[in-house]
CSV table of C-alpha atoms in Angstrom, one decimal:
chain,number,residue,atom,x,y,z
A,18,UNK,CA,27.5,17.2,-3.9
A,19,UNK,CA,26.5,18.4,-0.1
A,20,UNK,CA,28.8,16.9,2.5
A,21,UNK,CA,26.1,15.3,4.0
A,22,UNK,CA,24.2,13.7,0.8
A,23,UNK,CA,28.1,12.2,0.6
A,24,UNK,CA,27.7,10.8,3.9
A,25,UNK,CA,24.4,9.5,3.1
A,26,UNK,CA,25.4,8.0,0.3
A,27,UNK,CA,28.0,5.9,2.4
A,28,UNK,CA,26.0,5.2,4.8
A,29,UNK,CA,23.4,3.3,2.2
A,30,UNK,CA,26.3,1.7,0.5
A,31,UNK,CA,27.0,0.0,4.2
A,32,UNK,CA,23.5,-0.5,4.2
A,33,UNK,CA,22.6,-2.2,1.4
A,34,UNK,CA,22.0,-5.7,2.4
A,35,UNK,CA,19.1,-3.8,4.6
A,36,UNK,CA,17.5,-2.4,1.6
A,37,UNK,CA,17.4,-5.1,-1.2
A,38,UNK,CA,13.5,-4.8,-1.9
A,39,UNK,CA,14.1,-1.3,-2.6
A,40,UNK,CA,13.2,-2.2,-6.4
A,41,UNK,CA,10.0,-3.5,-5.0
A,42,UNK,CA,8.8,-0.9,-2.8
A,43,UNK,CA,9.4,1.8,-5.6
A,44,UNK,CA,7.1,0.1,-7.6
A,45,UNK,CA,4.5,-0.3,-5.3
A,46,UNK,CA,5.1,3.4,-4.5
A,47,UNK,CA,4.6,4.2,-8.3
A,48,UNK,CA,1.7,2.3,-8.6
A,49,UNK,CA,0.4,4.2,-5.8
A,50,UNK,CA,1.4,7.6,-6.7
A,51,UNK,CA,-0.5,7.7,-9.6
A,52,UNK,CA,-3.5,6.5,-8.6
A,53,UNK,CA,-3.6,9.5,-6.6
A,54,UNK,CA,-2.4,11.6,-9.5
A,55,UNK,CA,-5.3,10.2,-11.8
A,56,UNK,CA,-8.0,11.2,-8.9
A,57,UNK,CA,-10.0,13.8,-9.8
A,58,UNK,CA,-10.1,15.9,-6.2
A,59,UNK,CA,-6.9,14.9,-4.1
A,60,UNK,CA,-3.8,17.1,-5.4
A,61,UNK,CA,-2.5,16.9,-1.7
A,62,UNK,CA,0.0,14.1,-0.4
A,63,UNK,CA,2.1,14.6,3.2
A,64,UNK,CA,4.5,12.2,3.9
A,65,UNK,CA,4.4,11.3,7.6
A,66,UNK,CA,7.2,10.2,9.4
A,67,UNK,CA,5.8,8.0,13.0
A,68,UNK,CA,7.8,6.2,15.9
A,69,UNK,CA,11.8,6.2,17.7
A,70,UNK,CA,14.6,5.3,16.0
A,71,UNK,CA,16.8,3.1,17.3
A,72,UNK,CA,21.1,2.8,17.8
A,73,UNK,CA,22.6,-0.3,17.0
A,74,UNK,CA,25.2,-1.3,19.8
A,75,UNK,CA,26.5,-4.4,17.1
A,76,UNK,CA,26.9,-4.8,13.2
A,77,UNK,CA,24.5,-8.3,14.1
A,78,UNK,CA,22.2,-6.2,17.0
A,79,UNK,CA,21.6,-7.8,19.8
A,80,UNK,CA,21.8,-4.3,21.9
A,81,UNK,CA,20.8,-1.0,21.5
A,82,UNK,CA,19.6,2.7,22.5
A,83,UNK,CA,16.4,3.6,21.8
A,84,UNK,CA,14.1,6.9,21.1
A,85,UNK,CA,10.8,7.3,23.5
A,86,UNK,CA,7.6,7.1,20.9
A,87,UNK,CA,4.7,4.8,20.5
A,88,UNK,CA,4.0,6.3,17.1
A,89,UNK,CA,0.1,7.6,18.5
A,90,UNK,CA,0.8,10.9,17.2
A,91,UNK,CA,1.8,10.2,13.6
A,92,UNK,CA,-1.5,7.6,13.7
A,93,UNK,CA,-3.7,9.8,14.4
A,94,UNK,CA,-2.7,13.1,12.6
A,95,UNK,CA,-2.6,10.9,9.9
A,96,UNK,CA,-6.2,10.0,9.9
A,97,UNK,CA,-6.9,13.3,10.1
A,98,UNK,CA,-5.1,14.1,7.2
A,99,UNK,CA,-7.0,11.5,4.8
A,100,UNK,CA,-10.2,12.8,6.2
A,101,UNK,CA,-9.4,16.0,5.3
A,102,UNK,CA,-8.6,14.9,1.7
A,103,UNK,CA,-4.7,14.3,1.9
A,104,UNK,CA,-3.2,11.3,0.2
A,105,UNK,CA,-0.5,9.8,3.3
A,106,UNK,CA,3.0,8.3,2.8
A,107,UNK,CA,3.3,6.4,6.0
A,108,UNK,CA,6.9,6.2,7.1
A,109,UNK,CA,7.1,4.3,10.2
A,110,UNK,CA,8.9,2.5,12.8
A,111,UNK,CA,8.3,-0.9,12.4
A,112,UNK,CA,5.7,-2.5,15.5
A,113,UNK,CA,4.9,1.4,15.9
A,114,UNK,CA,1.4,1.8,16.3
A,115,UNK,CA,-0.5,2.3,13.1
A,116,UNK,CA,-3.8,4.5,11.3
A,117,UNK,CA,-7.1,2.7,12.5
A,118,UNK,CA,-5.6,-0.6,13.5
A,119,UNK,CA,-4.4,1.7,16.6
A,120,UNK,CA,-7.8,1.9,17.3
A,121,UNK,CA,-9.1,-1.6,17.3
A,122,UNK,CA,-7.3,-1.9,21.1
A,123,UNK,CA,-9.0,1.5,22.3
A,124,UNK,CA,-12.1,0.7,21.4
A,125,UNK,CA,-11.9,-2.8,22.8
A,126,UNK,CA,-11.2,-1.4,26.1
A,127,UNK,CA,-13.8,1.2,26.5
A,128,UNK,CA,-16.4,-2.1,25.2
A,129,UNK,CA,-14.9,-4.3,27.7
A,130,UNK,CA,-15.1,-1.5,30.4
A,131,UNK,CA,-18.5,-0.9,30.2
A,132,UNK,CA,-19.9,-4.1,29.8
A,133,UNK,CA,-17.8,-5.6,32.5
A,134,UNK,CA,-17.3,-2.9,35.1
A,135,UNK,CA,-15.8,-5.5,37.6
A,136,UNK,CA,-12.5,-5.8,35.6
A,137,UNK,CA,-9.2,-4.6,37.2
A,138,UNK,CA,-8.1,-2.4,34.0
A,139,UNK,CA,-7.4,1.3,34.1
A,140,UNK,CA,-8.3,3.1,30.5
A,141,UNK,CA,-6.7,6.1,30.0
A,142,UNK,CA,-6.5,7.9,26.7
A,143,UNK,CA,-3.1,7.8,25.2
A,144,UNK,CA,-1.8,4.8,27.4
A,145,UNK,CA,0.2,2.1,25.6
A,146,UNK,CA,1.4,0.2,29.2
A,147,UNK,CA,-1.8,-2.2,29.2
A,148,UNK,CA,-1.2,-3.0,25.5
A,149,UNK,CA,0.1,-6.6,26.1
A,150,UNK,CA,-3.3,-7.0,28.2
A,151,UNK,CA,-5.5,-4.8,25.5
A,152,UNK,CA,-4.0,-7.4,22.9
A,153,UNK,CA,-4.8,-10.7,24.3
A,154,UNK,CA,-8.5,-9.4,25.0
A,155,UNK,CA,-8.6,-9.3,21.1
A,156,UNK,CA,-10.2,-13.0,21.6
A,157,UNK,CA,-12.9,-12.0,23.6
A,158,UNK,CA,-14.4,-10.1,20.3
A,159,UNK,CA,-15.1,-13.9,19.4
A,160,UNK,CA,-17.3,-17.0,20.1
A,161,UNK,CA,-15.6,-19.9,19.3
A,162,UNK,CA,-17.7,-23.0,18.8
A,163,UNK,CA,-15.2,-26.4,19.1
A,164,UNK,CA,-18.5,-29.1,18.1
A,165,UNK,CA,-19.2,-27.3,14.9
A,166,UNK,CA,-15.4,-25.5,14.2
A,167,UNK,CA,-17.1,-22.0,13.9
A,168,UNK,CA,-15.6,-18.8,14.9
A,169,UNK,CA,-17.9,-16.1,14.9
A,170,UNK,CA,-17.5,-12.2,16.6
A,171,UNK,CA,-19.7,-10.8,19.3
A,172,UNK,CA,-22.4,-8.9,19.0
A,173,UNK,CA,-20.4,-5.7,20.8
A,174,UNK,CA,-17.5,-6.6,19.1
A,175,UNK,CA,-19.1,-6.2,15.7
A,176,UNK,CA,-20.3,-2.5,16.2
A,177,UNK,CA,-16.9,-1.2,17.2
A,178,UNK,CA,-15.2,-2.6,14.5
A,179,UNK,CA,-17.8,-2.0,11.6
A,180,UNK,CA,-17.3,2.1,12.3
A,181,UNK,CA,-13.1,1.5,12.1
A,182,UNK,CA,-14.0,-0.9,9.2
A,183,UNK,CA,-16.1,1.7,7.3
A,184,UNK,CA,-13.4,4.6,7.8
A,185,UNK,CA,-10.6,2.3,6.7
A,186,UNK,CA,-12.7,1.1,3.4
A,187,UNK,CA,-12.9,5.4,2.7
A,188,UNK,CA,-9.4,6.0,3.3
A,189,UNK,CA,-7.6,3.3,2.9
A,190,UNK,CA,-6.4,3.6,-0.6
A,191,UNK,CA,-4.9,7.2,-0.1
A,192,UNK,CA,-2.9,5.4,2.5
A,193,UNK,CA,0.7,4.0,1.8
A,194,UNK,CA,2.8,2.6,4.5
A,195,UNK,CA,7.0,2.3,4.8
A,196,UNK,CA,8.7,1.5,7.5
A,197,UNK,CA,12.3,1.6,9.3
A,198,UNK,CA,13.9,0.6,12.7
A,199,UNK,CA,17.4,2.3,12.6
A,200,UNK,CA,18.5,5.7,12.4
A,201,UNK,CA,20.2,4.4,8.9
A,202,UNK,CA,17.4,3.6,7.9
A,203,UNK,CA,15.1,6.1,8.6
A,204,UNK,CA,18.0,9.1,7.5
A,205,UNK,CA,18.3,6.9,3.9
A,206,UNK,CA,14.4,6.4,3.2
A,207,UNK,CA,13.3,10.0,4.2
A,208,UNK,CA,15.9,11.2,1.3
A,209,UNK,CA,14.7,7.9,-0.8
A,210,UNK,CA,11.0,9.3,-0.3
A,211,UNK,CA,11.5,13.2,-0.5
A,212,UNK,CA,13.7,12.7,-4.3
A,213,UNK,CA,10.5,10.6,-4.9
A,214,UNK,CA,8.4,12.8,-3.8
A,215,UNK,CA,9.9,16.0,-5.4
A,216,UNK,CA,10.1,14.4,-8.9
A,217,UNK,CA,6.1,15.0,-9.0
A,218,UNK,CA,6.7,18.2,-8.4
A,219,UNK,CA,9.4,18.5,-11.1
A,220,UNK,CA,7.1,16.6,-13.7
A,221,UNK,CA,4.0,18.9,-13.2
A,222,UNK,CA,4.0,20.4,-16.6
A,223,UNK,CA,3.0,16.2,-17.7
A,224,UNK,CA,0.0,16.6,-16.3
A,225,UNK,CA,-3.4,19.5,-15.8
A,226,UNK,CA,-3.9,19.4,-11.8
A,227,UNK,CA,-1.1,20.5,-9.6
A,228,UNK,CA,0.3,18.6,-6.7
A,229,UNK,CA,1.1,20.0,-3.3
A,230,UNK,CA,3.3,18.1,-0.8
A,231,UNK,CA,4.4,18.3,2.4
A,232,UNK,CA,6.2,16.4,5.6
A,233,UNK,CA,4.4,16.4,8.8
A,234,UNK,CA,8.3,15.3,10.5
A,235,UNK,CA,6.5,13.6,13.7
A,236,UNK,CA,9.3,10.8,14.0
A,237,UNK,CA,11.4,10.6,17.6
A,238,UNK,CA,14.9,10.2,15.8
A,239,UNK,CA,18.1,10.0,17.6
A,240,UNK,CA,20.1,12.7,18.3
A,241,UNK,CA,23.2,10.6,18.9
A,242,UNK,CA,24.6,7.2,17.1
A,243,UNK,CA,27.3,4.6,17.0
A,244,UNK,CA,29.7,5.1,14.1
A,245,UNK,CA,29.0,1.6,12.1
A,246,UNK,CA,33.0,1.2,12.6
A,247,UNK,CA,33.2,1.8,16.1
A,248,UNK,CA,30.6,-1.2,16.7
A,249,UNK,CA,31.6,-4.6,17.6
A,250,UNK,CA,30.6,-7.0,14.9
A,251,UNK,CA,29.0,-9.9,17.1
A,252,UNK,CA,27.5,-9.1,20.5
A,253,UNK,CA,29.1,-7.3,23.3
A,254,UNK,CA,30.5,-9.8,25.9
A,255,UNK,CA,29.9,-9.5,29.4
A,256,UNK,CA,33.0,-9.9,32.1
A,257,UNK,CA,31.2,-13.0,33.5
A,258,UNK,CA,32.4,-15.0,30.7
A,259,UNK,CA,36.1,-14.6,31.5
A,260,UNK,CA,35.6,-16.5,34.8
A,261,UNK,CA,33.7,-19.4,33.4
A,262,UNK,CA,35.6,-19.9,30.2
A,263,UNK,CA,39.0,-21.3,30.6
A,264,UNK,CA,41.9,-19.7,28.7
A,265,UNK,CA,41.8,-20.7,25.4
A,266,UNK,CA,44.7,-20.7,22.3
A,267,UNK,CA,42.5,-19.4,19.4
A,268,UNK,CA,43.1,-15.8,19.2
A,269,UNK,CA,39.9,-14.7,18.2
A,270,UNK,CA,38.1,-15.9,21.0
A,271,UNK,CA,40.8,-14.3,23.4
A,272,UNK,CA,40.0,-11.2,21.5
A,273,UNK,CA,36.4,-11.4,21.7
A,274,UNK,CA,36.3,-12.6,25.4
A,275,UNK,CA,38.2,-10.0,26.8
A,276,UNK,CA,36.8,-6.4,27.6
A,277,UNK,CA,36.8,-4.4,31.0
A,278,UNK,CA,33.9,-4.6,33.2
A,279,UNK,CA,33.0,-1.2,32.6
A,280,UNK,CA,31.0,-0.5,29.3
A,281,UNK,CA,32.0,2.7,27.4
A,282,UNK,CA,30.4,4.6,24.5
A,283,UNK,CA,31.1,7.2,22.6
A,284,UNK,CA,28.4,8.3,20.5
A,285,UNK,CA,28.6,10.6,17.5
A,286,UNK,CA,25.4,13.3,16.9
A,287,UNK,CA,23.6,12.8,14.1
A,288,UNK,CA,24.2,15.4,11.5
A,289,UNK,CA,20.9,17.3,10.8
A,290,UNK,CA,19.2,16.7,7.5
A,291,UNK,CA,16.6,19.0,7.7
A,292,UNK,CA,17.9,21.7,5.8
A,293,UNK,CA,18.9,19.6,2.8
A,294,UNK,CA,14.8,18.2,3.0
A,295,UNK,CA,14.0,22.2,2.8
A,296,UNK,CA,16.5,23.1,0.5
A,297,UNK,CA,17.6,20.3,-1.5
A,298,UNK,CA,15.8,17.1,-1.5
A,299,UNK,CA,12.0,18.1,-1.7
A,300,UNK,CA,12.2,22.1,-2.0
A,301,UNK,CA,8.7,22.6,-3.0
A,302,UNK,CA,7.4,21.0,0.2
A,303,UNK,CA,5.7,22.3,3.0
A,304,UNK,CA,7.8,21.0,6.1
A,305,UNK,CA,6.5,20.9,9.5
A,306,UNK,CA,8.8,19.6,12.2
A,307,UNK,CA,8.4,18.7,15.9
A,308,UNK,CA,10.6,19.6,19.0
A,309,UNK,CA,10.0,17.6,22.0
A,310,UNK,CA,11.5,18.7,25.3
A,311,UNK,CA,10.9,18.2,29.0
A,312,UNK,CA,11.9,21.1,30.3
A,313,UNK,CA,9.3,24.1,29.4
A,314,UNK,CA,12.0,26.7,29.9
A,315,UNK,CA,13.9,25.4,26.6
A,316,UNK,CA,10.7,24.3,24.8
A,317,UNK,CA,10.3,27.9,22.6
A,318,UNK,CA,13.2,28.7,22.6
A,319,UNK,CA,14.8,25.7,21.2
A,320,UNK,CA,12.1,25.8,18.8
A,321,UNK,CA,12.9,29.3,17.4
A,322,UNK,CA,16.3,28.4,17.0
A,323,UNK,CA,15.4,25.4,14.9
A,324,UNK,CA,12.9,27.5,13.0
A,325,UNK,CA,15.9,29.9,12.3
A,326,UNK,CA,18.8,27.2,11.8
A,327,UNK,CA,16.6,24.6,9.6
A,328,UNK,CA,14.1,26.5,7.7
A,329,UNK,CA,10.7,24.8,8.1
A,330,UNK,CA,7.6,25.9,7.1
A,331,UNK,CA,6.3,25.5,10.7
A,332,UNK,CA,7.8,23.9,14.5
A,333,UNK,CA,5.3,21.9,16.6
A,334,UNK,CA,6.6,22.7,19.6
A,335,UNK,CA,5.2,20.0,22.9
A,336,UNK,CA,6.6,18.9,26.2
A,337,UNK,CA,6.6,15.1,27.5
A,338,UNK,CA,4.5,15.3,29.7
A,339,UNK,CA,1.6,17.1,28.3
A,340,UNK,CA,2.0,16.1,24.9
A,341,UNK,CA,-1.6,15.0,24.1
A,342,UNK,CA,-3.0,18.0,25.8
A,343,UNK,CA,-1.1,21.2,24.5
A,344,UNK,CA,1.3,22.1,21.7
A,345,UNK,CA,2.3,25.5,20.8
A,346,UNK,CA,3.0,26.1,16.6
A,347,UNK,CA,6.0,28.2,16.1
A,348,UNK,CA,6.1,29.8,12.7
A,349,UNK,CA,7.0,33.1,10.6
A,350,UNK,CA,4.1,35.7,9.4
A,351,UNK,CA,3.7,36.1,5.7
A,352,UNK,CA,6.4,37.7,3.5
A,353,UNK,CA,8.0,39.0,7.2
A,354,UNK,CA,11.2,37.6,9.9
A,355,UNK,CA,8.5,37.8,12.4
A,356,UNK,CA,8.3,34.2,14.8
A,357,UNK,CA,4.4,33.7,15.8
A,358,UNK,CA,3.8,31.5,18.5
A,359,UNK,CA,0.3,29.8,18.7
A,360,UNK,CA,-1.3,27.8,21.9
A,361,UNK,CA,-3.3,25.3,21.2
A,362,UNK,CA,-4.9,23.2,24.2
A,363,UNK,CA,-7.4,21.5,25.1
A,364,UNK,CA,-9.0,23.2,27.4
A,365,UNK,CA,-8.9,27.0,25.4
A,366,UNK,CA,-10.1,25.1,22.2
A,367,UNK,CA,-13.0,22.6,24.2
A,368,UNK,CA,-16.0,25.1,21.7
A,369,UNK,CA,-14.1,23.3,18.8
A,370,UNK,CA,-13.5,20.0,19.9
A,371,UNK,CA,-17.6,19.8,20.7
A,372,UNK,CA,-18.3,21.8,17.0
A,373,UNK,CA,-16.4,18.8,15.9
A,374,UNK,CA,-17.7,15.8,18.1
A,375,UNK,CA,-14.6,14.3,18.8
A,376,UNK,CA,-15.3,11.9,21.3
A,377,UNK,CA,-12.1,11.1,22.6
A,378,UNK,CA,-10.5,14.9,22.3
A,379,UNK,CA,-7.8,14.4,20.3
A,380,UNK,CA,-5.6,17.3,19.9
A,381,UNK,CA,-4.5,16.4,17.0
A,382,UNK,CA,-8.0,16.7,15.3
A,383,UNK,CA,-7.3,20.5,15.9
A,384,UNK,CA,-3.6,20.6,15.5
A,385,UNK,CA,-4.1,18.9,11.8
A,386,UNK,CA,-7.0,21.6,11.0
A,387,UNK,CA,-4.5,24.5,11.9
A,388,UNK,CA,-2.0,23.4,10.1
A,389,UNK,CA,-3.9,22.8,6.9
A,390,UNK,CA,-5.2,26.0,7.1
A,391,UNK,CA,-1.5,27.0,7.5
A,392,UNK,CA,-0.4,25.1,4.6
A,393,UNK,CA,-3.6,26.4,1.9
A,394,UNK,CA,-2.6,30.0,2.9
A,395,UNK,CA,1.0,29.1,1.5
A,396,UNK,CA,-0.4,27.3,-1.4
A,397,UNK,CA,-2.9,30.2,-2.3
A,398,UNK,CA,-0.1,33.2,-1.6
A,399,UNK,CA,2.3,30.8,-4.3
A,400,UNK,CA,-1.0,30.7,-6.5
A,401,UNK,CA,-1.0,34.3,-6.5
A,402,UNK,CA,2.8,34.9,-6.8
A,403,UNK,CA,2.9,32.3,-10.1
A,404,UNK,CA,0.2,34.5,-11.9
A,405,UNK,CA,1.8,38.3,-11.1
């Protein structure tokens, strides 16, 4: 067994209390899985991984360090996907935002803006920092009656909701959600979810239609962690407590009390997984990663390396700051070592954001079409391969 499958394996033995409904969710998931096995024209299914992970600080967390993602991203590509006739394995951070229900706030704000131009709100697409605002506005979709107890929505509220309605009622089945918080968590259900996902694959001959997957790897997950047996079990005390609690007999709280005033860490990096998802865990998968950065001068070439080191089918390469206007694909040419490196923007692609009517220009409503079309020229050249 790998090194690393070892150390995963320990990791979800410490785990475990974590993961009790395991049982539970793999039989949802089977349910699920062959509903979309019995359908007559889905033979797609990605598995898209959405949101930070976090670093526990504590065995019982009270503290900890977390990645920079709101999850938009994996929501949106996501929708993309079902609408282009993919079955989705949702694997999210939990409270990350989520397919359509992202949208009930975004629409909300553009209704409220334009019937009631005198409010103090700035919309801006992509924005999560007015979301505790966006959220309690949710009541004004309502009239609330108290003489007769009826609760009934607006008039406004109903047409925005109807169109995220009717594209939830389309899609909705093909749409499975799973979700983590930790980087234990998220590093045991990805190989949980590929093994599941791979054993399709494996059982193809069962069945006439052949099943294609892939991971569209979209997840912010930590590059560092806290070694479960370097962490404290209860909360980290602060110094303040030494002056106000007078010296005490019971060892334990003499231990616990006492620390320097100084907080010092020393994190471990996460070992990289990526090449046992490519090579191991789900081999017949088409894997597409991301590599965010904020400086532009490492952005490529950080992603070349990865595409060398880790063997995906495909790097989405994107900066911070102008992550939901520009993203450049780094991937090999057919049956060659050469690297191609696509730009896609939205400016340079504006002819087929208008072909396409997308309102709100979404890059990811052309970033998801390139990438399928990256991913049926792989299927059709194994096609091809399987009957020489």
């Amino acid at each position: 067994m790998n090194s690393l499958d070892s150390w995963l394996d320990k990791l979800e033995i410490e785990n475990s209390s974590r993961h009790d409904n395991r049982s539970s969710i793999e039989y949802r998931l089977n349910l699920w899985l062959n509903k979309i096995l019995d359908h007559p024209t889905i033979n797609k299914i990605v598995c898209i991984t959405s949101g930070g992970t976090i670093v526990p600080l504590e065995t019982n967390m009270v503290r900890y360090i977390d990645n920079f993602s709101t999850g938009l991203r994996g929501a949106l590509s996501a929708e993309y996907f079902l609408r282009s006739n993919y079955a989705v394995l949702y694997f999210h951070r939990k409270g990350s935002l989520l397919p359509f229900l992202h949208r009930l706030t975004n629409q909300q704000q553009k209704c409220t803006k334009e019937v009631d131009s005198n409010k103090l709100t700035n919309t801006t697409n992509n924005n999560n920092s007015n979301s505790n605002q966006n959220n309690i506005e949710i009541f004004n979709w309502f009239m609330f009656n108290p003489q007769d107890n009826k609760l009934q929505l607006k008039e406004n509220s109903v047409q925005f909701l109807s169109s995220i309605f009717n594209e939830y009622t389309m899609y909705g089945q093909y749409l499975f959600t799973l979700d983590f918080e930790t980087i234990e968590d998220y590093l045991i259900g990805l190989r949980w979810i590929a093994k599941q996902l791979e054993a399709i694959h494996l059982n193809k001959s069962s069945r006439q239609k052949q099943i294609h997957l892939s991971f569209y790897l979209s997840a912010a997950v930590s590059d560092y962690y806290l070694n479960r047996e370097y962490r404290p079990e209860h909360k980290i005390q602060t110094k303040s407590m030494l002056s106000t609690t007078s010296k005490s007999s019971d060892d334990y709280l003499d231990k616990s009390l006492s620390r320097i005033e100084d907080l010092h860490l020393s994190l471990q990096p996460v070992p990289k997984v990526m090449k046992l998802l490519t090579t191991l865990w789900s081999p017949s998968s088409y894997v597409i990663s991301f590599k965010l950065e904020t400086d532009h001068r490492l952005l490529l070439v950080k992603a070349k390396q990865s595409l060398e080191m880790y063997n995906p089918n495909v790097i989405v390469a994107n900066l911070l700051q102008t992550r939901s206007k520009e993203v450049w694909l780094v991937f090999k040419q057919n049956n060659t070592q050469d690297i191609i490196v696509e730009h896609i923007n939205m400016e340079n692609n504006i002819d087929e954001i208008n072909k396409r009517q997308i309102i709100s220009q979404e890059i990811e409503s052309i970033l998801i079409s390139r990438l399928i079309q990256l991913h049926e020229q792989t299927i059709d050249r194994t096609i091809i391969k399987s009957h020489l």
